[in-house]
Short mmCIF file of C-alpha atoms and ligand atoms in Angstrom, two decimals:
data_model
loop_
_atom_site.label_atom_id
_atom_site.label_comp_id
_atom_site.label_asym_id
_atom_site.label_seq_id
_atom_site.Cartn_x
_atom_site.Cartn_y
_atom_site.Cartn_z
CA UNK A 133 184.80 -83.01 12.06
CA UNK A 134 184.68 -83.48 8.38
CA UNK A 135 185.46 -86.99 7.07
CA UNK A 136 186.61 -86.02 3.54
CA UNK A 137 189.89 -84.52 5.05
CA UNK A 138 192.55 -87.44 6.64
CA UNK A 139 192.28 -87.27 10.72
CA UNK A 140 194.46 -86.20 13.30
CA UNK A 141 195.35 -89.64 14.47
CA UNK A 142 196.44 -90.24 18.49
CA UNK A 143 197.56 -93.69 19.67
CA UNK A 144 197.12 -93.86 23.57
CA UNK A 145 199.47 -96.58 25.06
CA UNK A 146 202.09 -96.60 21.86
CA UNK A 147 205.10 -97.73 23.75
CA UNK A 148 202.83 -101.56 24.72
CA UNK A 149 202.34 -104.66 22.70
CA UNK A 150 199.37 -103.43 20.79
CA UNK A 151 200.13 -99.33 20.64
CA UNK A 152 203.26 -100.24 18.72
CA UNK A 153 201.36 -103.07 16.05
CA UNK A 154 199.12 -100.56 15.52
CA UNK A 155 202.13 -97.78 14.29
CA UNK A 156 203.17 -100.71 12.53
CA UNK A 157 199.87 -101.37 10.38
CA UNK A 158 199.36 -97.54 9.87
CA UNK A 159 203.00 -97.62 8.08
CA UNK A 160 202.33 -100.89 6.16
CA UNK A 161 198.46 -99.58 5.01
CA UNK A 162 200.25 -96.41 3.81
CA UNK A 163 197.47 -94.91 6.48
CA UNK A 164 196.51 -91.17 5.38
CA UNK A 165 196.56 -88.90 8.42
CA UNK A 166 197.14 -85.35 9.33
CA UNK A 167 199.19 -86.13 12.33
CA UNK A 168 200.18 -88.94 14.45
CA UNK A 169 200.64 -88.18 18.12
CA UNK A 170 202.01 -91.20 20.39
CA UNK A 171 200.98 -91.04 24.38
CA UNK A 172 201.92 -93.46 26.95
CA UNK A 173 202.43 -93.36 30.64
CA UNK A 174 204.39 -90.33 32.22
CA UNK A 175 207.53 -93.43 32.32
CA UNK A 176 207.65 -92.68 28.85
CA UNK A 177 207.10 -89.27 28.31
CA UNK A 178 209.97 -87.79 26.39
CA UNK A 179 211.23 -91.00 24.60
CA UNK A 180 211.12 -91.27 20.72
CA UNK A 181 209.35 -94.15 18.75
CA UNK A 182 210.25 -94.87 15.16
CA UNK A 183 207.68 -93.53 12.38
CA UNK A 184 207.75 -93.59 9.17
CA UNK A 185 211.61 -93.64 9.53
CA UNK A 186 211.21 -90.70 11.52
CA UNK A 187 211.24 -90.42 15.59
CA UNK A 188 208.30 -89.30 17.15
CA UNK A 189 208.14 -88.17 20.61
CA UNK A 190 206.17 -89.75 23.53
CA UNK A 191 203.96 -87.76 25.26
CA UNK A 192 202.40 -88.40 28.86
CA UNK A 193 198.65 -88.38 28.45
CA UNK A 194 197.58 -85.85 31.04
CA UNK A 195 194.17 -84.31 30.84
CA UNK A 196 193.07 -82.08 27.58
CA UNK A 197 196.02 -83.64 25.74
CA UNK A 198 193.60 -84.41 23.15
CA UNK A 199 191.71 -82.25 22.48
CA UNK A 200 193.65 -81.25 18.94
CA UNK A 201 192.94 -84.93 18.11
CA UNK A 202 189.65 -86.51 15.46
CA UNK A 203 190.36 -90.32 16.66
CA UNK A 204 192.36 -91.38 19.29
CA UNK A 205 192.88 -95.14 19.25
CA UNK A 206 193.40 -96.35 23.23
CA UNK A 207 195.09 -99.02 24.30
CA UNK A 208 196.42 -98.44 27.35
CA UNK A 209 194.28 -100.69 29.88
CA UNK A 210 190.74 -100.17 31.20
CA UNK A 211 191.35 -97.28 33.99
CA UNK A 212 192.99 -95.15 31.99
CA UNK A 213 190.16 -95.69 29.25
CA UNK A 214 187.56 -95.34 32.02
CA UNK A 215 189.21 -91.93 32.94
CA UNK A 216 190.09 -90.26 29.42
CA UNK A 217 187.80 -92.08 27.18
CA UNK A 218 184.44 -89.51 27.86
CA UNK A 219 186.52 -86.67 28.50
CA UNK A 220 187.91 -87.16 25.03
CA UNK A 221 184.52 -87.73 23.29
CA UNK A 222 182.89 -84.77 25.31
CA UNK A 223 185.79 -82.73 23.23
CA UNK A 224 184.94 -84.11 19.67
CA UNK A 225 187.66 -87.13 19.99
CA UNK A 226 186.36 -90.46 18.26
CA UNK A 227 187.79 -93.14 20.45
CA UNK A 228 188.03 -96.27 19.39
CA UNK A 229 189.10 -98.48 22.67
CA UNK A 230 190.80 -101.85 22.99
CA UNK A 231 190.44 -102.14 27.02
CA UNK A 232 186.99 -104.00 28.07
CA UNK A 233 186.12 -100.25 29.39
CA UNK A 234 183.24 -99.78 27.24
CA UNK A 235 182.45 -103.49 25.69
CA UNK A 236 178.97 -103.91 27.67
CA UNK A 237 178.04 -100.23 27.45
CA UNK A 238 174.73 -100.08 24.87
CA UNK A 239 175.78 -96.44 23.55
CA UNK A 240 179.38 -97.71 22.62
CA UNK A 241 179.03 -100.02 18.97
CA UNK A 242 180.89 -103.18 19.88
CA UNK A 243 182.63 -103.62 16.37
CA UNK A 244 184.00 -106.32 14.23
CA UNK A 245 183.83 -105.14 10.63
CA UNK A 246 183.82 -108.48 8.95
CA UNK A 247 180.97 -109.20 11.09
CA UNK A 248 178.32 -106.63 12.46
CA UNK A 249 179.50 -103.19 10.33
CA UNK A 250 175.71 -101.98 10.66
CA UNK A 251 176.53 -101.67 14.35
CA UNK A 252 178.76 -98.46 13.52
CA UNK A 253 175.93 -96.88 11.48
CA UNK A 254 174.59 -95.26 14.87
CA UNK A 255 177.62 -93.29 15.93
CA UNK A 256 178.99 -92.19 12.24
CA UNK A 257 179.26 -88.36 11.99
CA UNK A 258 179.45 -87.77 15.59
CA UNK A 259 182.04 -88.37 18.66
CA UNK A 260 181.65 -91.58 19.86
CA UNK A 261 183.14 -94.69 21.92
CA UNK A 262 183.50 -97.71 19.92
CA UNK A 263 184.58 -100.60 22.01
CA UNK A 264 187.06 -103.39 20.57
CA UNK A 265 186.04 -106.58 21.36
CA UNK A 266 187.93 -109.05 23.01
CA UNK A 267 191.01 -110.92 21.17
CA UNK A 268 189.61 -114.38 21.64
CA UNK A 269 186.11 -113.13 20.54
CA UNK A 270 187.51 -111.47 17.46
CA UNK A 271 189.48 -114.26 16.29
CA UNK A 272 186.36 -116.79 16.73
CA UNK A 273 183.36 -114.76 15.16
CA UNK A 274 185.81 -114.20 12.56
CA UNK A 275 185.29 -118.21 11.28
CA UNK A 276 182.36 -118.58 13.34
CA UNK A 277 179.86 -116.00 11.90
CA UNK A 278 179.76 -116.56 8.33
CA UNK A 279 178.80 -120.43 9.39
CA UNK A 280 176.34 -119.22 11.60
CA UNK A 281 174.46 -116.71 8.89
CA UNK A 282 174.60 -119.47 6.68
CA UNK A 283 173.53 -122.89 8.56
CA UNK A 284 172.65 -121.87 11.71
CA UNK A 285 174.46 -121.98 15.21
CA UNK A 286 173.28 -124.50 17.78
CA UNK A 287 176.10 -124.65 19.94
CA UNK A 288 179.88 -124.11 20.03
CA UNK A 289 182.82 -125.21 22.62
CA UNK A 290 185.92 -123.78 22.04
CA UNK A 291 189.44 -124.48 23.48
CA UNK A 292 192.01 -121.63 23.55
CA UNK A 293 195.58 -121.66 23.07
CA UNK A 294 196.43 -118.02 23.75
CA UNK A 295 200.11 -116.68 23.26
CA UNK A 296 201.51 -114.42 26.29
CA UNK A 297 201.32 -110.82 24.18
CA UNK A 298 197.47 -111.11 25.05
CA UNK A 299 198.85 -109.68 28.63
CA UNK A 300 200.64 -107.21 27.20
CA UNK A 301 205.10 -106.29 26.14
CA UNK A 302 205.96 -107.60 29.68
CA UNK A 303 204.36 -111.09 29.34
CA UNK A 304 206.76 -111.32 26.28
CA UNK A 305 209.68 -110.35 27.92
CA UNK A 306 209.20 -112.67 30.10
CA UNK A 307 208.39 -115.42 28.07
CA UNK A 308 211.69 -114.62 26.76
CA UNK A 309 213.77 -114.71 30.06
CA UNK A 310 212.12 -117.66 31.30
CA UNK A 311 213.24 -119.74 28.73
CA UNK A 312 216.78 -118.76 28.92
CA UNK A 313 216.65 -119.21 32.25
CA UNK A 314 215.05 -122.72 32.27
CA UNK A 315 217.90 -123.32 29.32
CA UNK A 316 220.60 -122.32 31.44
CA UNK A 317 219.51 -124.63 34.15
CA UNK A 318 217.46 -122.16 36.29
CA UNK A 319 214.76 -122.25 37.81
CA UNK A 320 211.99 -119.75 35.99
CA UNK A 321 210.41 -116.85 38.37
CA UNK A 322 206.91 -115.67 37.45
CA UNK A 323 206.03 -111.98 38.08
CA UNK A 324 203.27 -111.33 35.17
CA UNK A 325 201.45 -114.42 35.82
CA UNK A 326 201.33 -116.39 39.04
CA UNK A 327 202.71 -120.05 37.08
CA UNK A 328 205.75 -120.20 34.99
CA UNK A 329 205.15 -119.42 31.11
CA UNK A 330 208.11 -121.04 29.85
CA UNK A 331 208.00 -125.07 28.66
CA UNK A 332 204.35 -125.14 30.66
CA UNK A 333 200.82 -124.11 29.81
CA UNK A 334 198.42 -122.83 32.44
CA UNK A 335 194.71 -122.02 32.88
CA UNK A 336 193.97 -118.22 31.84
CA UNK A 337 195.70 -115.80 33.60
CA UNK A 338 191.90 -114.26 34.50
CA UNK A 339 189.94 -114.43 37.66
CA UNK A 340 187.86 -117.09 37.96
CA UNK A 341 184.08 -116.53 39.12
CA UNK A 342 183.66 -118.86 42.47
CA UNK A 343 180.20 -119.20 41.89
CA UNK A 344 180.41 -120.64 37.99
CA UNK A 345 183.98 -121.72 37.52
CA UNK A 346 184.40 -119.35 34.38
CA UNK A 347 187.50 -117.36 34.06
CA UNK A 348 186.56 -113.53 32.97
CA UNK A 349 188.10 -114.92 29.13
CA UNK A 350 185.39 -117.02 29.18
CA UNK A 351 182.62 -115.12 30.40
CA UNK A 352 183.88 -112.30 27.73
CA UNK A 353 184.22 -114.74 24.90
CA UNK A 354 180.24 -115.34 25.54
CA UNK A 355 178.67 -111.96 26.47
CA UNK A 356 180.74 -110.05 23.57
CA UNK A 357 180.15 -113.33 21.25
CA UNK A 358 175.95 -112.38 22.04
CA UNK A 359 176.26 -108.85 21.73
CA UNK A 360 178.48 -108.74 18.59
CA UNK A 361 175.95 -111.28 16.88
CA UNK A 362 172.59 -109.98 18.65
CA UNK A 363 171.60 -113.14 19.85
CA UNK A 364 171.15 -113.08 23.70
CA UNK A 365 170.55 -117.19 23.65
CA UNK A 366 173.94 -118.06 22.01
CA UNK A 367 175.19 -121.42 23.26
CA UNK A 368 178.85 -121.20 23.78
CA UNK A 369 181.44 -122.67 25.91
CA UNK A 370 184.84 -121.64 26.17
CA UNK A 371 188.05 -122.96 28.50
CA UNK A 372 191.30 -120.25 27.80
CA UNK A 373 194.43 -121.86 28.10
CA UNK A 374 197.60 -119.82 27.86
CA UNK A 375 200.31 -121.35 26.00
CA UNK A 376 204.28 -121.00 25.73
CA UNK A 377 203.54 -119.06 22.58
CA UNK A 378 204.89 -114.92 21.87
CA UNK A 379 202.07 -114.18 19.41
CA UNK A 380 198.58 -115.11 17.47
CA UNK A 381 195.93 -117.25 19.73
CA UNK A 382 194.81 -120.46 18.36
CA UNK A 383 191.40 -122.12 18.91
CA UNK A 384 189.69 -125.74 18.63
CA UNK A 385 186.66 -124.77 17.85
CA UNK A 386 183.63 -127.85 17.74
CA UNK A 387 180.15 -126.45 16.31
CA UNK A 388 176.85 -127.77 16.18
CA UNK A 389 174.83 -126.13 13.45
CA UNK A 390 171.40 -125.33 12.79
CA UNK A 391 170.49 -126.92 9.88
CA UNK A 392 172.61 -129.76 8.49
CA UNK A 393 175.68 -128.71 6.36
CA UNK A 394 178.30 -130.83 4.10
CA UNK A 395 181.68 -130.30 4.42
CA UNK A 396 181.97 -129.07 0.93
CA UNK A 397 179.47 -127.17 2.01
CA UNK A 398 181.06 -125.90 5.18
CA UNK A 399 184.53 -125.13 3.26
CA UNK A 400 182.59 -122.54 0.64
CA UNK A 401 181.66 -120.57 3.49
CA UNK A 402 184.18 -120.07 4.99
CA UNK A 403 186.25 -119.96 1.50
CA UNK A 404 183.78 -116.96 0.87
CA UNK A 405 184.64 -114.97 4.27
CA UNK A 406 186.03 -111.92 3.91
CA UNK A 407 189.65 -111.87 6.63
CA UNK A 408 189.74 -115.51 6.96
CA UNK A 409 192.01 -118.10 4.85
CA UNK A 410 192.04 -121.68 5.05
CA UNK A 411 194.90 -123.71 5.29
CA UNK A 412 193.73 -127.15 5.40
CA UNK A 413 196.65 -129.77 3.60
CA UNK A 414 195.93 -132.98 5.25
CA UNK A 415 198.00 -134.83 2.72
CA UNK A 416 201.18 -132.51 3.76
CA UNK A 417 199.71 -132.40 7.53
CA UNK A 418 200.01 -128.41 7.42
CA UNK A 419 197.44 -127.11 9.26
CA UNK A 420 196.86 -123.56 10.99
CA UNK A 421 199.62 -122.28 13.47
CA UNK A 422 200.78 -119.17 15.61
CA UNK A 423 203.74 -119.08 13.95
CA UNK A 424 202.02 -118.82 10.62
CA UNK A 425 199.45 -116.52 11.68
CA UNK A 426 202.22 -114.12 13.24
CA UNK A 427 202.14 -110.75 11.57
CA UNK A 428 199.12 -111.59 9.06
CA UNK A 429 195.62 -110.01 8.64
CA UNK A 430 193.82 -112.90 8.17
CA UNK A 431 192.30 -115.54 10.65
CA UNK A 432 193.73 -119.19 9.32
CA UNK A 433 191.20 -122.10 9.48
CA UNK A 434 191.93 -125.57 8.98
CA UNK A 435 191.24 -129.29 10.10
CA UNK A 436 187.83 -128.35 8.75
CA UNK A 437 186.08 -132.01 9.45
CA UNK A 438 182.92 -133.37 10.33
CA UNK A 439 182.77 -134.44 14.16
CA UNK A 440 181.93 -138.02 13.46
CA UNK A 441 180.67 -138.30 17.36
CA UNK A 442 177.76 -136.42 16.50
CA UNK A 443 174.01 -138.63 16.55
CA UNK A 444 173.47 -139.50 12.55
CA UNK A 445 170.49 -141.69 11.41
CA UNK A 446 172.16 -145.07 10.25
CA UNK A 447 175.25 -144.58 11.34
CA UNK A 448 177.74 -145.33 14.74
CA UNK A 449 179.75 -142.80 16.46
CA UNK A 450 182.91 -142.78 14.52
CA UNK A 451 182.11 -144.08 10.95
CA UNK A 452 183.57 -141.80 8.11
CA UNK A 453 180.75 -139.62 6.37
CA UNK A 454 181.48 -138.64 2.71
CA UNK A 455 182.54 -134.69 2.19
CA UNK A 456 178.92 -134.06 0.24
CA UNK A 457 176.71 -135.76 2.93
CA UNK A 458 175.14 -133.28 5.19
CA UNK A 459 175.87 -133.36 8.86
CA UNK A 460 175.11 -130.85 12.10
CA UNK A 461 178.54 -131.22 13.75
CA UNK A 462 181.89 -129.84 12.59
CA UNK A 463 185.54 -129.26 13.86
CA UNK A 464 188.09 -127.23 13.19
CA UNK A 465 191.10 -125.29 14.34
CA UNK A 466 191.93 -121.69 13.77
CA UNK A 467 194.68 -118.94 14.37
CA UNK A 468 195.07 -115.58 14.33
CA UNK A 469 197.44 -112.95 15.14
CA UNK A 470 195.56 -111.67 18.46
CA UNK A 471 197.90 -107.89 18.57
CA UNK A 472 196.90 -107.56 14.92
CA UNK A 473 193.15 -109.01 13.93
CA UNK A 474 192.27 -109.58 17.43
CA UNK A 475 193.36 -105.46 18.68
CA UNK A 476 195.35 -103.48 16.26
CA UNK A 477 194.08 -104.15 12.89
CA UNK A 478 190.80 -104.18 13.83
CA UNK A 479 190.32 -100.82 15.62
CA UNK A 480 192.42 -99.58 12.57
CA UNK A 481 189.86 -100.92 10.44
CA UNK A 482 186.89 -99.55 12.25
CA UNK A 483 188.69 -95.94 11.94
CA UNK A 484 188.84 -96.51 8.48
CA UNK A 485 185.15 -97.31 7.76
CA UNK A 486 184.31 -93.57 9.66
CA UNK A 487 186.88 -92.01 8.06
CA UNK A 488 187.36 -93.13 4.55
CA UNK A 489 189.82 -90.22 3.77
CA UNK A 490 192.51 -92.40 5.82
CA UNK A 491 192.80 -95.53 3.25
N1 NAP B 779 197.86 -107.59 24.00
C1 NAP B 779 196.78 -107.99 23.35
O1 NAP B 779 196.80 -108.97 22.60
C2 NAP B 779 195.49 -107.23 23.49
C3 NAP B 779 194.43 -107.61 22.68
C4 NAP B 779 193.22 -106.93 22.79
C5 NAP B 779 193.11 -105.91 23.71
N2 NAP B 779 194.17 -105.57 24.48
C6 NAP B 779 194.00 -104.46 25.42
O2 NAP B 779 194.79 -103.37 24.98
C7 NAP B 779 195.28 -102.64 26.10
C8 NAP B 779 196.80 -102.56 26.01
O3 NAP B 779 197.34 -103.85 26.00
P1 NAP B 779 198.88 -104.14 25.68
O4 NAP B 779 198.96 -105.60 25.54
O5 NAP B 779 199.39 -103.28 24.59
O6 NAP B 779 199.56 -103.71 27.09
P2 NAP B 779 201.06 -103.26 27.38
O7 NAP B 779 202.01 -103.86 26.41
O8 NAP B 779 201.27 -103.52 28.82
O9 NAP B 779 201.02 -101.67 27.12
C9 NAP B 779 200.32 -100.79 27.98
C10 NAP B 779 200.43 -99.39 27.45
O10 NAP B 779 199.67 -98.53 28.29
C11 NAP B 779 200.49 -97.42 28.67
N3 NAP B 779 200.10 -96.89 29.96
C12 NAP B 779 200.18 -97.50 31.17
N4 NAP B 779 199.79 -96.63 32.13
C13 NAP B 779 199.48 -95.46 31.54
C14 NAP B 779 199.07 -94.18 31.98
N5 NAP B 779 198.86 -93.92 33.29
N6 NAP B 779 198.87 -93.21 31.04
C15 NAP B 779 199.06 -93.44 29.74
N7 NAP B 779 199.48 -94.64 29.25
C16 NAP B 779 199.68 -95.63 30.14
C17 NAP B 779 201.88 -98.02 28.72
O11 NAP B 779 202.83 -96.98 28.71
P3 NAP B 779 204.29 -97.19 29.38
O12 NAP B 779 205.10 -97.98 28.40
O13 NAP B 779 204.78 -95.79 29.54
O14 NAP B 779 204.08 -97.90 30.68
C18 NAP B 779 201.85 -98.84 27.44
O15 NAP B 779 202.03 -98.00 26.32
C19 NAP B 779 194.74 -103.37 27.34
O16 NAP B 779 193.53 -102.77 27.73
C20 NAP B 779 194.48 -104.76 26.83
O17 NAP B 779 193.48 -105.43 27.57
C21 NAP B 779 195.36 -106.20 24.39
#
């Protein structure tokens, strides 16, 4: 199709957590479209959503439903993207896909735009698959990129703190229920995940590989982490952690760089990264949090510091090291709003760089 006219937009899965952010950012980006069709699971079919202060009617995504359709953003979980996705490209659909359907496939661009745009260069002008990574991935390359193309990544370990929308509108209802139930003296019943979410914090919900003790989180933070930044020998250790939270995941994120960095340094980066703000008062103790990350763009980095632990000539484990005195190791803690940066905004964003007539 021609890119100079606005697309015919679907969203695939707009009655979920991340089908109705993403009606949500095409309303608040004044998004320039042709049409907007909604689809979601026969359940829904026939059932408005609000638009534009207009109600829009579900459809149920049945075969050749989209064929009248340029981009059809899915997020409706990894079967149904399995099942639709090359049917839809076959007819002339660009689909750009939050599932992890497509994330390993070489002819599907695995696309942050802050990060590896080039990527999309392949597929522009023709019907494609463009996979979405992973929330966790997005909202780490986000900080962790712009370090690494300037000093050099030798090694990361990262800590997760991952709201319950990651699993979808369910795992926020019953975040929800749980606590008034646990407030009203009862005892909480998991059905999304196995362990209570409410007042507790549990291991990603994932499975977890026998063989290496990684949970598929963790595995996906790596693999998408080394496609995303071509670098099959990226060193990077993860342990997801879901946490009593509704929305944005949060990260502790300890780096070893390349080549040795000040925190000055360290701070310009990532002062200089396009999507990412830091918020880093330790005098007021306000640092990054889900709360404040909740319905924002950006990824929010703070606690920026030097990890004193790390080997320095001169020096023992734990003595202070002056802001402008270089160092390998750094810490910090970041959060971002996983149904907007880490799904929604960012396959928004990738339709935008094919089709510029939508901004
Ligand atoms: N939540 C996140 O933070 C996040 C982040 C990145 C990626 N993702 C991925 O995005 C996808 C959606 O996640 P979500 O959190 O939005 O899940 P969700 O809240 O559970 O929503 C699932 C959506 O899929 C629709 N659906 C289910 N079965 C269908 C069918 N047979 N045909 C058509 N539509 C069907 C549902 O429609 P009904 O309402 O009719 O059932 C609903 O609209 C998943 O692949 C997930 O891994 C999610």
């Amino acid at each position: 199709m021609s890119t100079s006219r606005p697309p015919r937009l679907a969203i695939v899965g707009a009655t979920g957590a991340v089908g109705r952010e993403m009606m949500t950012i095409l309303e608040q980006r004044r998004s320039r479209h042709a049409s907007l069709r909604l689809f979601a699971s026969p359940r829904s079919a026939g059932s408005t959503l609000p638009y534009r202060g207009e109600p829009v009617t579900v459809e149920a995504l049945v075969p050749g439903a989209l064929r009248d359709v340029d981009v059809a953003l899915f997020s409706a979980g990894s079967s149904i993207s399995k099942s639709l996705g090359p049917e839809a490209r076959a007819a002339g659909v660009t689909v750009i896909d939050n599932s992890s359907a497509f994330r390993a496939d070489p002819a599907c661009p695995l696309i942050i735009p802050e990060v590896n745009p080039a990527a999309l260069e392949s597929v522009r002008g023709k019907p494609a698959i463009i996979a979405n990574p992973n929330c966790s991935t997005i909202i780490l390359l986000m900080a962790l990129a712009p370090l690494r193309a300037a000093f050099g990544l030798r090694r990361a370990v990262v800590s997760t703190y991952q709201a319950v929308s990651g699993a979808g509108a369910k795992a926020m209802d019953e975040l929800v229920e749980q606590s008034r139930e646990v407030l009203a003296g009862r005892e909480a019943r998991p059905s999304v995940f196995q362990e209570p979410c409410a007042f507790n914090l549990f291991s990603h919900n994932s499975a977890v590989d026998p063989a290496t003790g990684q949970n598929v989180e963790e595995q996906k933070m790596l693999s998408e982490s080394r496609r995303i930044l071509g670098d099959d020998a990226l060193a990077l250790t993860a342990t997801c952690v879901r946490v009593p939270v509704l929305r944005a995941h949060s990260q502790s994120v300890n780096i070893t760089l390349e080549r040795a960095a000040s925190e000055k340094q360290v701070r310009e980066v990532l002062a200089g990264a396009p999507g990412v703000t830091i918020l880093d008062d330790r005098a007021a103790n306000r640092f990054p949090t889900p709360l404040k990350a909740s319905g924002g763009d950006d990824v929010l980095v703070g606690r920026i510091r030097p990890d004193l632990s790390q080997p320095r000539e001169g020096k023992r484990a734990g003595e202070p090291i002056a802001p402008d005195q270089p160092t390998l190791g750094f810490e910090m803690f970041i959060a971002g709003d996983q149904l907007r940066k880490g799904a929604a905004l960012n396959a928004i964003q990738i339709a935008e760089m094919l089709f510029g007539s939508m901004r």
